[in-house]
Every structure is written in C-alpha cells, then in structure tokens.
Coordinates of C-alpha atoms in Angstrom, one line a residue:
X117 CA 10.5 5.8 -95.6
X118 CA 13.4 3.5 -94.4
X119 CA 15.5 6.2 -93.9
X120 CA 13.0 8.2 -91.9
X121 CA 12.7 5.3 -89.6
X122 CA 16.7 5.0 -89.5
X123 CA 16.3 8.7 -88.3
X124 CA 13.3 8.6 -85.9
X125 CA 12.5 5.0 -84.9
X126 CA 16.8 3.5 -84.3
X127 CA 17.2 2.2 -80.8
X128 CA 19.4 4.4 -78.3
X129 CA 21.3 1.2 -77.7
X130 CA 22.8 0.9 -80.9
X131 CA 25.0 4.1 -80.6
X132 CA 28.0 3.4 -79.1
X133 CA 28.6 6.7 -76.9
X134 CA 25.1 6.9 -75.4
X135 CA 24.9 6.0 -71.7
X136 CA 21.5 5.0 -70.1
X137 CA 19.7 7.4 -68.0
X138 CA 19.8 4.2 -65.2
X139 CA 18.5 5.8 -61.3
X140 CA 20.8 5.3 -58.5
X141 CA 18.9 4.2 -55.3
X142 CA 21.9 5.4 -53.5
X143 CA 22.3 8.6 -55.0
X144 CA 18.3 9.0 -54.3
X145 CA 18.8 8.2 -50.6
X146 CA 21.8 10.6 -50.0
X147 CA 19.7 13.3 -52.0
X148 CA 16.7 13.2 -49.1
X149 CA 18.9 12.5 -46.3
X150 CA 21.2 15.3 -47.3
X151 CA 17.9 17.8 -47.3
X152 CA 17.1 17.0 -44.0
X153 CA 18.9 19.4 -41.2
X154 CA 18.3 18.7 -37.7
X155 CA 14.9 19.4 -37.3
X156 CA 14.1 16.6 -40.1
X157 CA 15.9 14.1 -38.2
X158 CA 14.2 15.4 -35.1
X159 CA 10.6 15.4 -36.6
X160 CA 11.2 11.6 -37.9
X161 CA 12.3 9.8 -34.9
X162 CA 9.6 11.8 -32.9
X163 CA 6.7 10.5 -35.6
X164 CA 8.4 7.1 -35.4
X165 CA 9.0 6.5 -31.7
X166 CA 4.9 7.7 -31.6
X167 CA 3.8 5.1 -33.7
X168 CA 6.0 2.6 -32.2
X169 CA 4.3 3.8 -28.9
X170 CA 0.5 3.6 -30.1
X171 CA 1.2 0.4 -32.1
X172 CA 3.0 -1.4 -28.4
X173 CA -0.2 0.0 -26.5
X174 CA -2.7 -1.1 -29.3
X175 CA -0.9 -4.4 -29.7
X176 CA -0.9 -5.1 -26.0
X177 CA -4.7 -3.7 -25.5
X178 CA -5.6 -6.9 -27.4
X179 CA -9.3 -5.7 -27.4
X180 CA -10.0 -5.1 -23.4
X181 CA -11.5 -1.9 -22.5
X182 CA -9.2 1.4 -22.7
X183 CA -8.6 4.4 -24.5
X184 CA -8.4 4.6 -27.6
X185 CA -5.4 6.4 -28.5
X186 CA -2.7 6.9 -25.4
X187 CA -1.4 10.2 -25.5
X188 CA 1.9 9.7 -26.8
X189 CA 4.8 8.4 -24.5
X190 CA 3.4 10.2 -20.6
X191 CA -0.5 8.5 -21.4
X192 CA -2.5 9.7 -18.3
X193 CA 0.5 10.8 -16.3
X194 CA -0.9 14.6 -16.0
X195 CA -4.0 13.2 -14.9
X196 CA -2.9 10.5 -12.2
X197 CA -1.1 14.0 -10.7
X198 CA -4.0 14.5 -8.9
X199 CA -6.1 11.6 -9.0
X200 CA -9.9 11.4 -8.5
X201 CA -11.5 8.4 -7.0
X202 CA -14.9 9.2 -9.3
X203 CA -12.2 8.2 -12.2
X204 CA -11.1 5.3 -10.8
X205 CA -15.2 4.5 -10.3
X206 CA -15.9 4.7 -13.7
X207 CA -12.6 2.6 -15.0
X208 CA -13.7 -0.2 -12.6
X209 CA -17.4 -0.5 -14.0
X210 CA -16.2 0.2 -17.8
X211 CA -15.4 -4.0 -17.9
X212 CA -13.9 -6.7 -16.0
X213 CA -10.3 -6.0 -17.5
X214 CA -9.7 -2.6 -18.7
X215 CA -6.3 -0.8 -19.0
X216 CA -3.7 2.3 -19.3
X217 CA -0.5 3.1 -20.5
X218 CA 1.5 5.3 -18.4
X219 CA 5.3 5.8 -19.8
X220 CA 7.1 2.6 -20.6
X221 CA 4.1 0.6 -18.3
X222 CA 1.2 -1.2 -19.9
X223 CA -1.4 -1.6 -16.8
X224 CA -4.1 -4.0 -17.2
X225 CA -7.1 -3.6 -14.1
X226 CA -8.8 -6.6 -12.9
X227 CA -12.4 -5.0 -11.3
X228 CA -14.3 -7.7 -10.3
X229 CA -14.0 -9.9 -7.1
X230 CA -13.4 -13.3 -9.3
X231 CA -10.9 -11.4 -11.6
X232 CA -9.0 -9.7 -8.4
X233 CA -9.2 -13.0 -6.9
X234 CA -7.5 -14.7 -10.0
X235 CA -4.5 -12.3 -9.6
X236 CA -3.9 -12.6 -5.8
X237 CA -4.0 -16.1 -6.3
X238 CA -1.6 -16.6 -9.5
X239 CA 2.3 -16.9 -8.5
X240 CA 3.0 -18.7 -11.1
X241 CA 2.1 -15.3 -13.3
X242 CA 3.0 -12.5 -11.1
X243 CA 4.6 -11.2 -8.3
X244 CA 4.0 -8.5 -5.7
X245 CA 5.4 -4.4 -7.1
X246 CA 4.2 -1.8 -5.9
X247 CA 5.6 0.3 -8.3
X248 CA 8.5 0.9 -10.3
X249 CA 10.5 3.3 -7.5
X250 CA 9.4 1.2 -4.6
X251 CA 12.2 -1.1 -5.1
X252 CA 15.1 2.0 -5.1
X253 CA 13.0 3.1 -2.1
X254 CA 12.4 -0.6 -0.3
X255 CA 15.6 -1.9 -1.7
X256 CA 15.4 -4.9 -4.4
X257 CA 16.5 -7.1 -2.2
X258 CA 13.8 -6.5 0.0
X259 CA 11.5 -9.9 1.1
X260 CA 8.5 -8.5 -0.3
X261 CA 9.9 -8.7 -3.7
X262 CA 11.0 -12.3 -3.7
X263 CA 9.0 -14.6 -5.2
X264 CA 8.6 -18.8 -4.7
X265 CA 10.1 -20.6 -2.2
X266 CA 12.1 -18.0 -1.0
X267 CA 9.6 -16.0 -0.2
X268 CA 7.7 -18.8 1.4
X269 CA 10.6 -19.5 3.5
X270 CA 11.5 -16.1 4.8
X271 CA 7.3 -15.5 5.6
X272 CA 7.4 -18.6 8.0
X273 CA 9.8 -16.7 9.9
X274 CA 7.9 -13.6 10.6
X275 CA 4.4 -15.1 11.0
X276 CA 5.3 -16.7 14.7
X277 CA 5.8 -12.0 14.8
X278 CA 1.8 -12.1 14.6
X279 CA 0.5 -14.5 16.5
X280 CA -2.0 -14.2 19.7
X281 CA 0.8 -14.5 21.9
X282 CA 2.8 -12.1 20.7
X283 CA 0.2 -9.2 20.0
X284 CA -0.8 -9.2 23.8
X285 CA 3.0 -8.6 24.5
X286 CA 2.6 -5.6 22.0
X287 CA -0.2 -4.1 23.7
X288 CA 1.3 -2.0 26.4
X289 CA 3.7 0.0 24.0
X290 CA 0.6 0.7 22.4
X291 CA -1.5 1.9 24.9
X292 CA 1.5 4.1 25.9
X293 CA 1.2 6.1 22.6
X294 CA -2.3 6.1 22.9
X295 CA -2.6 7.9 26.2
X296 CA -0.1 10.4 24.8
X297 CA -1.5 11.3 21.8
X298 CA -5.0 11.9 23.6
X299 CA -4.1 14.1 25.6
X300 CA -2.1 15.7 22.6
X301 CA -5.4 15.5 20.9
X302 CA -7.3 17.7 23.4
X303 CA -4.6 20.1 23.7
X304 CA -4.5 21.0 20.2
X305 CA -8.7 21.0 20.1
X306 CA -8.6 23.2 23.0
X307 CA -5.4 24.9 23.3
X308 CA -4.1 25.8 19.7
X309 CA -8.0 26.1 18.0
X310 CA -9.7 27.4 21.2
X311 CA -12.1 23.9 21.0
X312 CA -12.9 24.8 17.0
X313 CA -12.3 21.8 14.4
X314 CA -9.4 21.6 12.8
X315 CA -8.3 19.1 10.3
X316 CA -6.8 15.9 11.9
X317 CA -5.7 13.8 9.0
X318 CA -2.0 14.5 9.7
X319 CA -2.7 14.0 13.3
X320 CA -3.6 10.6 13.0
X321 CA -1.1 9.7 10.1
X322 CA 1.8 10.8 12.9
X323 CA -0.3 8.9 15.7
X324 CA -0.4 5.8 13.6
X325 CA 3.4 6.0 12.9
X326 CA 4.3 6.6 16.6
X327 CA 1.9 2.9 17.1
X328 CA 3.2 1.3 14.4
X329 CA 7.3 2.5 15.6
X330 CA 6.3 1.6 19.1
X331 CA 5.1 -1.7 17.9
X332 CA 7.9 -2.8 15.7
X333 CA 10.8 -1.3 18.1
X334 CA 10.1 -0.3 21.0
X335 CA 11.7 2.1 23.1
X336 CA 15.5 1.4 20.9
X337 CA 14.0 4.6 18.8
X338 CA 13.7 8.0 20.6
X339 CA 10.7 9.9 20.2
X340 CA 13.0 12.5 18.1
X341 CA 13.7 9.9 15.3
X342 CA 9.9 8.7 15.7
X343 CA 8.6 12.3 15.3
X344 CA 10.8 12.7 12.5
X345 CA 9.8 9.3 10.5
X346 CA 6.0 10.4 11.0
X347 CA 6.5 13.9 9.6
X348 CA 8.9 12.8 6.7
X349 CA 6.7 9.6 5.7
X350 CA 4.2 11.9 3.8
X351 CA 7.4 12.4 1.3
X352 CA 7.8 8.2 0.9
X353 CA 4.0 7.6 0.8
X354 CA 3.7 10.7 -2.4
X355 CA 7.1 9.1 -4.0
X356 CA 4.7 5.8 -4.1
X357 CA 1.9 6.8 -5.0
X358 CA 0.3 4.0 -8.2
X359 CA 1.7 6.8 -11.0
X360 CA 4.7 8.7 -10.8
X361 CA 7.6 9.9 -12.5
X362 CA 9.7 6.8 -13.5
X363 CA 13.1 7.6 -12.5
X364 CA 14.9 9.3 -9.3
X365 CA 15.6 13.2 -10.0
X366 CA 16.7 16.0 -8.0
X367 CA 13.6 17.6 -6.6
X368 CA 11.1 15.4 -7.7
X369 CA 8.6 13.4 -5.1
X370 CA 11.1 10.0 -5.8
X371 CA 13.7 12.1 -5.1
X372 CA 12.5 13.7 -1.5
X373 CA 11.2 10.6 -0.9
X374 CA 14.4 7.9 -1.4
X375 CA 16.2 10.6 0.9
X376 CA 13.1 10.0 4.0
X377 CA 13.4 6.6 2.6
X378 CA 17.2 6.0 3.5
X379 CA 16.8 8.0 6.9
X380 CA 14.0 5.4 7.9
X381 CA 16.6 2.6 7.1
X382 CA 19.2 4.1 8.8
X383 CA 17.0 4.3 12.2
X384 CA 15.9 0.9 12.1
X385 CA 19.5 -0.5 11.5
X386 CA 20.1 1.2 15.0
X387 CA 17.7 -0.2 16.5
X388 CA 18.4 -4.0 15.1
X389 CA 22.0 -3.6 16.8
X390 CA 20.6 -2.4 20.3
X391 CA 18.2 -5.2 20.1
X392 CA 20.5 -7.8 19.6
X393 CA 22.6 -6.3 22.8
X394 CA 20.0 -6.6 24.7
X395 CA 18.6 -10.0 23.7
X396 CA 21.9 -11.8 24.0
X397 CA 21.7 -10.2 27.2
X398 CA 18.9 -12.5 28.9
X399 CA 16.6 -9.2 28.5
X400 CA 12.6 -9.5 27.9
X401 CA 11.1 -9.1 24.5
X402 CA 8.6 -6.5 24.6
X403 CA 8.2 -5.7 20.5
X404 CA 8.2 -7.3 17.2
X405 CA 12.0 -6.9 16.8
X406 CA 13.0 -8.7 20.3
X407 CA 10.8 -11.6 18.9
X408 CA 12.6 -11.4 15.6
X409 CA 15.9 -11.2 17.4
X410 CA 15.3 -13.9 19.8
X411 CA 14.8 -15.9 17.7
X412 CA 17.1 -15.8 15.1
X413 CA 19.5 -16.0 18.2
X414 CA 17.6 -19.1 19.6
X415 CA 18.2 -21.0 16.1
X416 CA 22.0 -20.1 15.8
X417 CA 22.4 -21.7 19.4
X418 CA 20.5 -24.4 18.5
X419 CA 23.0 -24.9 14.8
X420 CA 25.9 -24.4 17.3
X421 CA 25.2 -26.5 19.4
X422 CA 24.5 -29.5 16.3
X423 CA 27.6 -28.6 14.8
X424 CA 29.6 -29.1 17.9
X425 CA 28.2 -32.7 17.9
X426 CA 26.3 -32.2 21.3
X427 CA 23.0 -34.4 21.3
X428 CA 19.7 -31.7 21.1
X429 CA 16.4 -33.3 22.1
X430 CA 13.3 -32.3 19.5
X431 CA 11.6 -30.2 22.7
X432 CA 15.1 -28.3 22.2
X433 CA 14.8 -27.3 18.2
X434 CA 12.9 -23.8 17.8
X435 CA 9.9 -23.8 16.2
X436 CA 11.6 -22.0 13.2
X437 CA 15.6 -22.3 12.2
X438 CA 16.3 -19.1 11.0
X439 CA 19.0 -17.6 9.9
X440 CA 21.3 -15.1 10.7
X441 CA 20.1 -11.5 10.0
X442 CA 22.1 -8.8 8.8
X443 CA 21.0 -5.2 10.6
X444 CA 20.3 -4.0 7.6
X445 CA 18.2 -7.2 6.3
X446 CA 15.8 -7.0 9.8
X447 CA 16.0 -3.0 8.9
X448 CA 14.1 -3.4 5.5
X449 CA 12.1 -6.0 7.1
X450 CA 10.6 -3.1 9.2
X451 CA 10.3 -0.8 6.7
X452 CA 7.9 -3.2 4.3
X453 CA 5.9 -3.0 7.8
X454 CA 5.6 0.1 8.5
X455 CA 4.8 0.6 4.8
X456 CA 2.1 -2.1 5.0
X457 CA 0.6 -0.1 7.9
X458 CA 1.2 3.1 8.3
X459 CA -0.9 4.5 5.1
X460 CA -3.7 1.9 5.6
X461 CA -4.1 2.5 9.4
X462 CA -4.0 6.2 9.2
X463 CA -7.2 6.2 6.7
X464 CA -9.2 3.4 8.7
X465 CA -8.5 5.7 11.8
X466 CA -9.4 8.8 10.3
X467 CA -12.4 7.2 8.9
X468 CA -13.4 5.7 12.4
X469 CA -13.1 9.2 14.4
X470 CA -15.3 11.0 11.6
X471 CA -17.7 7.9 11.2
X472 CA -18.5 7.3 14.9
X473 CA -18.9 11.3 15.4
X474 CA -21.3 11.4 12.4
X475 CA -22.9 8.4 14.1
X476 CA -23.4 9.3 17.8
X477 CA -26.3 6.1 18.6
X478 CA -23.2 3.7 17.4
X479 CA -20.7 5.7 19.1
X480 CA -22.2 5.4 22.0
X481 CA -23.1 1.1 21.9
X482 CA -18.6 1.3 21.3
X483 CA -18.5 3.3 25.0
X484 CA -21.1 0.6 26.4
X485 CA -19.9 -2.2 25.3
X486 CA -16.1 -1.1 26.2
X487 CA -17.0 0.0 29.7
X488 CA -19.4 -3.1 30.2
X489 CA -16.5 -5.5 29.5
X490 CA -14.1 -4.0 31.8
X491 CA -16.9 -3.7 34.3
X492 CA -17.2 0.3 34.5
X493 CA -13.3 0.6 34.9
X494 CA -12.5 2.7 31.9
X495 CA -8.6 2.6 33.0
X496 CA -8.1 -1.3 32.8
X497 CA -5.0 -1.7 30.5
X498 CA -5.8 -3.4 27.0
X499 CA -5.4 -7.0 27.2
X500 CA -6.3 -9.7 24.1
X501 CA -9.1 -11.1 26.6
X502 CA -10.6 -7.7 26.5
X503 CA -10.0 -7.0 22.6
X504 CA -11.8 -10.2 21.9
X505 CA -14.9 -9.9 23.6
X506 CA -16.3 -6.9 21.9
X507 CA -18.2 -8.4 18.6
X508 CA -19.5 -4.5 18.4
X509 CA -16.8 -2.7 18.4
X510 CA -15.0 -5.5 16.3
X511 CA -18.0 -5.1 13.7
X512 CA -17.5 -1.5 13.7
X513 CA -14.0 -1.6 12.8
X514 CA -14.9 -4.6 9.8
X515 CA -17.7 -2.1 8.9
X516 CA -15.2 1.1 8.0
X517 CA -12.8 -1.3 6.6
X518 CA -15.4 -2.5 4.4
X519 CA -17.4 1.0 3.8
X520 CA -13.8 3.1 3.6
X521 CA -11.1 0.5 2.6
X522 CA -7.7 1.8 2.7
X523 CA -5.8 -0.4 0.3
X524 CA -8.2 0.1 -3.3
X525 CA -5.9 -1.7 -5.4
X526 CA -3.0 -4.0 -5.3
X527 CA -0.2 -3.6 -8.4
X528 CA 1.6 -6.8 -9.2
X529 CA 3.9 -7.5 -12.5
X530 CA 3.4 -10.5 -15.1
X531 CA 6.7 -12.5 -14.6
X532 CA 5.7 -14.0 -17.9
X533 CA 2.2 -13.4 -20.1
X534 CA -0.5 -14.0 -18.1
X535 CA -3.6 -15.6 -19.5
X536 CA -6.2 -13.2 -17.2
X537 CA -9.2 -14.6 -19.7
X538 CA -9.7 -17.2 -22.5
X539 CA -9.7 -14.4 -24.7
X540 CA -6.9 -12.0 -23.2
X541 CA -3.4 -12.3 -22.1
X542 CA -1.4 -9.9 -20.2
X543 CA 2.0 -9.1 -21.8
X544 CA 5.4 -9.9 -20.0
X545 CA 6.3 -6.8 -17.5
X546 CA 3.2 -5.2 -17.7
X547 CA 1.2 -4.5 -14.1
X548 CA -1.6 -6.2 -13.5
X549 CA -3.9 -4.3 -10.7
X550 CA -6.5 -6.2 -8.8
X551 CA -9.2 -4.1 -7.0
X552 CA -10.4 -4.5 -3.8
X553 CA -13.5 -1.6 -3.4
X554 CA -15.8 -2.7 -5.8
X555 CA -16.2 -6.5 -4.3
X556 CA -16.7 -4.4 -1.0
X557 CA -19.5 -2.4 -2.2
X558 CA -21.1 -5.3 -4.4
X559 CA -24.7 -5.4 -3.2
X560 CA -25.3 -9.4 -3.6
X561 CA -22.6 -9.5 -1.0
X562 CA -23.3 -6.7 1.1
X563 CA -26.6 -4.9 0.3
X564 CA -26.7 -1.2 0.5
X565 CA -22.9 -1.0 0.3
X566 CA -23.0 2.8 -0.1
X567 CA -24.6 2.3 3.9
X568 CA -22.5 2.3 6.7
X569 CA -24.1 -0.2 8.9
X570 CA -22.0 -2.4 10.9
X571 CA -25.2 -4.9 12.5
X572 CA -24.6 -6.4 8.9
X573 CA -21.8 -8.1 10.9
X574 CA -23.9 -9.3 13.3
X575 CA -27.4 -9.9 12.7
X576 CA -26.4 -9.7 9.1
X577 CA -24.4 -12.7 6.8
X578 CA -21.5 -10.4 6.3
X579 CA -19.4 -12.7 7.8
X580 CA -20.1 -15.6 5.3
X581 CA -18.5 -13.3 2.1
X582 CA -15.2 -14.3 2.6
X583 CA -14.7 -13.6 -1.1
X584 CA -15.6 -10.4 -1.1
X585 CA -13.1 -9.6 2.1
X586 CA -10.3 -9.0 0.0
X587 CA -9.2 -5.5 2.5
X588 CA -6.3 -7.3 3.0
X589 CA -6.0 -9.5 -0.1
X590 CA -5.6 -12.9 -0.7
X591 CA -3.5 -15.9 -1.7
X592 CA 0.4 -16.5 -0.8
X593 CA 1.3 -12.4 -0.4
X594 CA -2.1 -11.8 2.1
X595 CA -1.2 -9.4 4.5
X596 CA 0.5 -10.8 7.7
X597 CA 0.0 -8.1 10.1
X598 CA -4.5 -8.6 9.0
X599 CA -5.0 -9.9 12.6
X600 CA -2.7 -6.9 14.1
X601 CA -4.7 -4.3 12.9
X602 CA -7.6 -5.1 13.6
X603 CA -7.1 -5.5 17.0
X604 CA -5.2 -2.0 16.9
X605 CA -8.1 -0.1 15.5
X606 CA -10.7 -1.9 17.7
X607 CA -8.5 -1.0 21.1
X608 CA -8.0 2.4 19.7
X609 CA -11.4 3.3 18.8
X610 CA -12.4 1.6 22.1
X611 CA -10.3 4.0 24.2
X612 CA -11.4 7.0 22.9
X613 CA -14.7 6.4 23.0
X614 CA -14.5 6.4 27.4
X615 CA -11.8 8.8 27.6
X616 CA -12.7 11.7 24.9
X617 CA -15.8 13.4 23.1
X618 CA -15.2 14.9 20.0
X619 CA -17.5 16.4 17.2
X620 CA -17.1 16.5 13.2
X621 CA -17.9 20.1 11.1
X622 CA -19.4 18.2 8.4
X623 CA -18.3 20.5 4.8
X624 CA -19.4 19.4 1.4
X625 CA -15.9 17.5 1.2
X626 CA -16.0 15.3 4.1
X627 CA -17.6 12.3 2.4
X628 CA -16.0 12.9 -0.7
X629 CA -12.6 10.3 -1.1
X630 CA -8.8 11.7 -1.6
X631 CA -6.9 9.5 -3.5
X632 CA -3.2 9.4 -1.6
X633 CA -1.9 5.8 -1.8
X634 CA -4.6 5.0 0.3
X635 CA -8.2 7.1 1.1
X636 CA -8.9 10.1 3.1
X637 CA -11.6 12.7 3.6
X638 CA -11.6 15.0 1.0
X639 CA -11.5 17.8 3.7
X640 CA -9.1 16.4 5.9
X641 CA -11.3 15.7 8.5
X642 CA -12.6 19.1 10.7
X643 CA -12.5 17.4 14.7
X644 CA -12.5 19.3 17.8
X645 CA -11.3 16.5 20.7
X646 CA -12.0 17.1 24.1
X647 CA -11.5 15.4 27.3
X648 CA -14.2 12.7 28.6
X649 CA -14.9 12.7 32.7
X650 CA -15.5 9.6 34.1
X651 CA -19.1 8.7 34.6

C-alpha cells in the first residue's frame, strides 16, 4: 500500500528536475496581440472610441430629454443636412431641456421662455457662438466673441451707431436702394416673367444686403462689390448654418464660405481707409462707419490734446473715448452687422411682401395710414417723424416678427458647467441653445399665435409680454441694431405699399417654413410686382 502511494500520490515538487507548468501573463498578451493583423486593431479602437462616444453623450445627457443612443461619432449630422422646422417643433415640446450630439458637440436646448431667458441672461455661464466655424469665418478676435468687461466696453462704443439721431441720418441711403430695387422689382415681374410670379426670396436677400451695405458704408463700396457680397452671402449664411461639418475642407460649404467670408473683409477694410480720408477731411457723416470714424477720431484729438498738457473743458470730452481702430478691427465690426442683419431682415421682408398680399384689408390700412401721414404725398422722403407715427404699420411689422421670427434659436457655449436646473448641469464646452419661437407662439402670451393678427398690438395687450419678445433676445448680448430694423422694415413695407401692387400664387409650400439659418417660405415666395399710379 505505501509503495503504491509513493508511486501514485508523491508530490511533483519533490522531484528535483520537474518545472511547474506556471502561465506567463506576458507571453498570454503577446499570443492575442500577435493574432490580430490590421483589421483587429482596426475593429478594436472603432468598438472602443464608440463606447467612449455613447458613454460621453450618456454621461453628459444626465437624464434630460434626448435620444437614446447617438449614432456613433456624426449623431444627427445627415439629418440637420436638410433640416425640417416640424423637427425642430417636436424637440422643443419634447421638455424644457432636451439635447443632441452632433460630432465632438454635446447641445443641450432650452425651449421655454423662462429657460431661454435663463441663458440670455447668464454671462457668468456662457458666451455668445454661433458655431464652431463662425469664428474662422468672423475672425476669433472678433467683438462678438469677447466676453466681460471687454465686451461691455467695446458695445458702449457702437451703441451711440444706433441711436435716434443717427438712424434719421441713415435714412436717405436707404431710400436710395429702395427706389432702385422697386423699379428692379417690376421689371423682373413684367419684363423677364411677362407679369407671372416668380420666386423672390433671392430678390429680397440681395435687396436687404444692398440696405444693409448702404447703411453701414455708404457710397465708399461700389455697387459691383455690393452686388457681389449679396450674391456670394448665400455661401457664408450655408457655411453657418446651426450644424455643419466641423472643420474647413476644400469644397465643402465652410470652405466656399471662408473664401466669400475673406472677400467681405477685404471690401470693408477699403472702405474703413476711405472713410477715415474723408472724415479727417472736415467731410459729413452720412453712414454708420463716418459715425464710427468720427469718433474714434474725435477721442484721439481729445487724448492729444491731454497729453500735450493743454487744459480741455468737460463740454470738450466726447461722449465716448474710444480707441484707435485698426481697418481691419472696424472691418470685422461690419461684418458681425451685416451678419446680424442680413439673414434676419431678408426673412421678415419676405414674410411681409407674402403676408400683406395674402392679406389685402391690412395691406391696404399700411397704404392709408402711410399716405395719411404724409398728407397724400406718397413721394415725401422717409424721415424718423414719419417712421414713428404709424402705430399700424409699426404693429404689422411686430406682428410678422412675432408670427414668422427670423432668428429661432440663439447658440451660446458653457464657459464652465452651467447649472440650467436644480437637477441638470450643462457640461463645460458644450452649446447651450435658447429658443425664441415657442415663447412667440405661447397662447397665455399671445392667443391664437398660429393667427396672424397684428390689432393684438393695438387693441390687444401684446405690448405688455415683454418676456415673451425675445426676436431679438435679451440680457448683455441683445441685439444693438433691434431699434434699426424695425424702423427699416416699417419704411420699407410702407413704401411699397403706395408705390407697387403685387400679388402672391399661393402653392401648398408657401406657408410651410425653410429652415436656412433663419426662416423662409418653403416655396420661395411666387410674387409678381407691378408699378402703383398715384391716386
């Protein structure tokens, strides 16, 4: 028996020439790594960099309403290509906060009025972004994008640009374009379609331009450079639209639209030069840029004369000390305005001429009341006196503002997390999108917001929901140039109503909304202009 269990049972251990069958973990790993060929290695990092993509959106979704996967890496990248604004509807009344991931960008929408509000009015959190390319397309030193103090600072500066004084000097630049492109309008009407409707969108987008160049430069930019901004714009408006490839390639919209972009720059750095010729000159200011450049030349006489010891009086000082301007800084100043307008006026406009033609009984109150104020005289120039006095016209305007608003949402970045809700913080980096159409169609505010109906801001309280009226935004980045357009939409619509008749072919389209930075008739809008004779 012992020497059965000496044979069978003796531990391994005690014979001197037996090695243990002891695993290497190294030799393991270098045996599965060295069966993987490329396509292994491939397959991993694609299955990791995925989960590291759901776990980032899950982890930053925090419980607010989204999808509930993102589609790996692009998210809904192939459907923002062609966005619909019934899409947007339904994201808006899914919750309060909801959110996307597009790419690298977390996006977190704020629908209501009180949580659009709390964004427009949260520096401390976030700061004004457009979107990723704006800043290669705007410049990152650009004023829109600074933030603070300094941003204060350079804002006090423009806003003497915008004041009632200063818009009446604008006024006959404008009217200029105005009588030009009516009588372009009726020539196309009549001459190219043969008085059938043809679509007028890009009409107005290039009238709005030539209005808005006028405006901001007068005649330093020759109607060559001004027709070419207005027919290359479209390419800077589609590089900026809310969702868009991330990164400047050859052939892409970023990439047609950084090269319309620096063509823009280059014209208004031409015109900074000749209007600080002409200013140091003695010559009048006539628009926004020989304020601008006035001055910033008024303030550096005024610190030359201090540091030269000579005694100044206080009547002396300028209401602003600015600082000296590059071309190029006042350039990209004029850019960020002509951004800020030229999308949003060209939908209010387009809106208005299809509105008041669907509408001929409020059309026609606009021709009275413009004719009644300038006693029957249908060619008295445009003056602020006359702009103010038309609380009809002026609540049609607030009406399609209201009804069609151009701007729909607002993107901003979190500087730092942003604490939105007790129970939800937005990450660092991500964007944070307050929306402005849903607290213009809430009904408590305005009822029957789906009605066009512009006595609301007359017989109506519409004028007492001053939270709701966030078409141009709120807190410290509210739109500067809010007073400006106004007025330019109510002296536009004004004018045509005496001088042209024009009709709208209605198509199953033409109330349906194009999403294109800002909103459009699906259709275009079908308009045949032709010309008005004087009662």
């Amino acid at each position: 028996m012992a020497s059965v269990m000496e044979g069978s049972y003796a531990s391994p251990s005690a014979t001197a020439d037996y090695t243990a069958p002891v695993a290497s973990a190294t030799g393991l790993v270098q045996k599965l790594f060295g069966q993987m060929n490329g396509w292994s290695w491939a397959l991993t990092i694609l299955l990791v960099l995925v989960a590291w993509d759901q776990f980032s959106y899950q982890k930053n979704k925090a419980g607010i309403v989204g999808p509930a996967w993102k589609i790996p890496f692009i998210g809904p990248f192939l459907e923002s290509m062609n966005p619909k604004m019934e899409i947007y509807q339904n994201k808006w009344k899914s919750g309060d906060l909801s959110c996307v991931s597009v790419f690298h960008k977390f996006v977190v929408i704020a629908s209501t009025r009180d949580m659009a509000r709390k964004v427009f009015n949260s520096p401390t959190f976030v700061k004004p972004c457009v979107v990723d390319i704006a800043t290669k397309l705007l410049r990152p030193q650009n004023w829109v994008f600074l933030d603070g103090k300094a941003h204060v600072d350079y804002r006090k500066g423009l806003n003497g640009l915008f004041t009632r004084q200063a818009l009446e000097h604008y006024l006959p630049g404008q009217e200029q374009v105005y009588d030009q492109y009516f009588e372009e309008f009726v020539r196309i009407s009549q001459e190219e379609n043969g008085g059938k409707p043809s679509q007028f969108m890009p009409v107005f987008r290039e009238l709005m331009c030539a209005v808005s160049c006028r405006t901001f430069v007068g005649h330093y930019m020759p109607d060559s450079s001004m027709k070419k901004i207005a027919d290359d714009y479209y390419k800077i408006t589609a590089a900026l639209e809310l969702v868009n490839f991330p990164m400047i390639l050859p052939f892409t919209k970023p990439w047609y639209g950084k090269k319309a972009a620096d063509m823009v720059l280059d014209e208004f750095s031409k015109c900074a030069a000749k209007s600080k010729v002409r200013m140091a000159a003695g010559g009048e200011p006539n628009c926004i840029l020989d304020f601008w450049v006035r001055s910033i030349q008024e303030s550096q006489r005024y610190k030359e004369r201090l540091a030269s010891g000579v005694q100044v009086e206080p009547s002396d000082k300028p209401a602003q000390v600015l600082r000296e301007f590059t071309d190029f800084e006042i350039s990209m100043t004029l850019f960020t305005f002509l951004f800020a307008s030229q999308d949003a006026t060209s939908s209010a406009s387009t809106w208005l001429f299809q509105l008041m033609a669907d509408r001929p009984e409020i059309l026609n109150k606009v021709r009275e009341e413009n004719l009644a104020i300038r006693n029957g005289d249908r060619n008295q120039r445009f003056s602020m006196d006359i702009l103010e006095k038309m609380p009809y016209t002026r609540a049609v305007v607030k009406e399609t503002l209201r009804y069609r608003p151009p701007v729909i949402m607002v993107p901003y970045v979190a500087k730092k997390s942003f604490p939105i809700t007790d129970t939800y913080t937005a990450p660092k980096n991500s964007m944070v999108i307050p929306t402005t159409y849903p607290a213009l169609h809430d009904p408590e505010a305005y009822p029957n917001p789906d009605t066009f109906d512009p006595d609301r801001w007359i017989t109506g309280d519409a004028e007492k929901q001053v939270k709701n009226w966030l078409v141009f935004g709120t807190g410290p980045h509210y739109c500067i140039g809010q007073v400006y357009a106004q007025m330019n939409l109510i002296a536009m619509i004004g004018k045509a109503s005496m001088h042209l008749n024009w009709e709208h072919k209605v198509t199953p389209l033409s109330e349906d909304i194009k999403v294109f930075a800002t909103i459009f008739p699906q259709d275009d809008c079908y308009l045949a202009f032709s010309k008005r004779e004087a009662a």
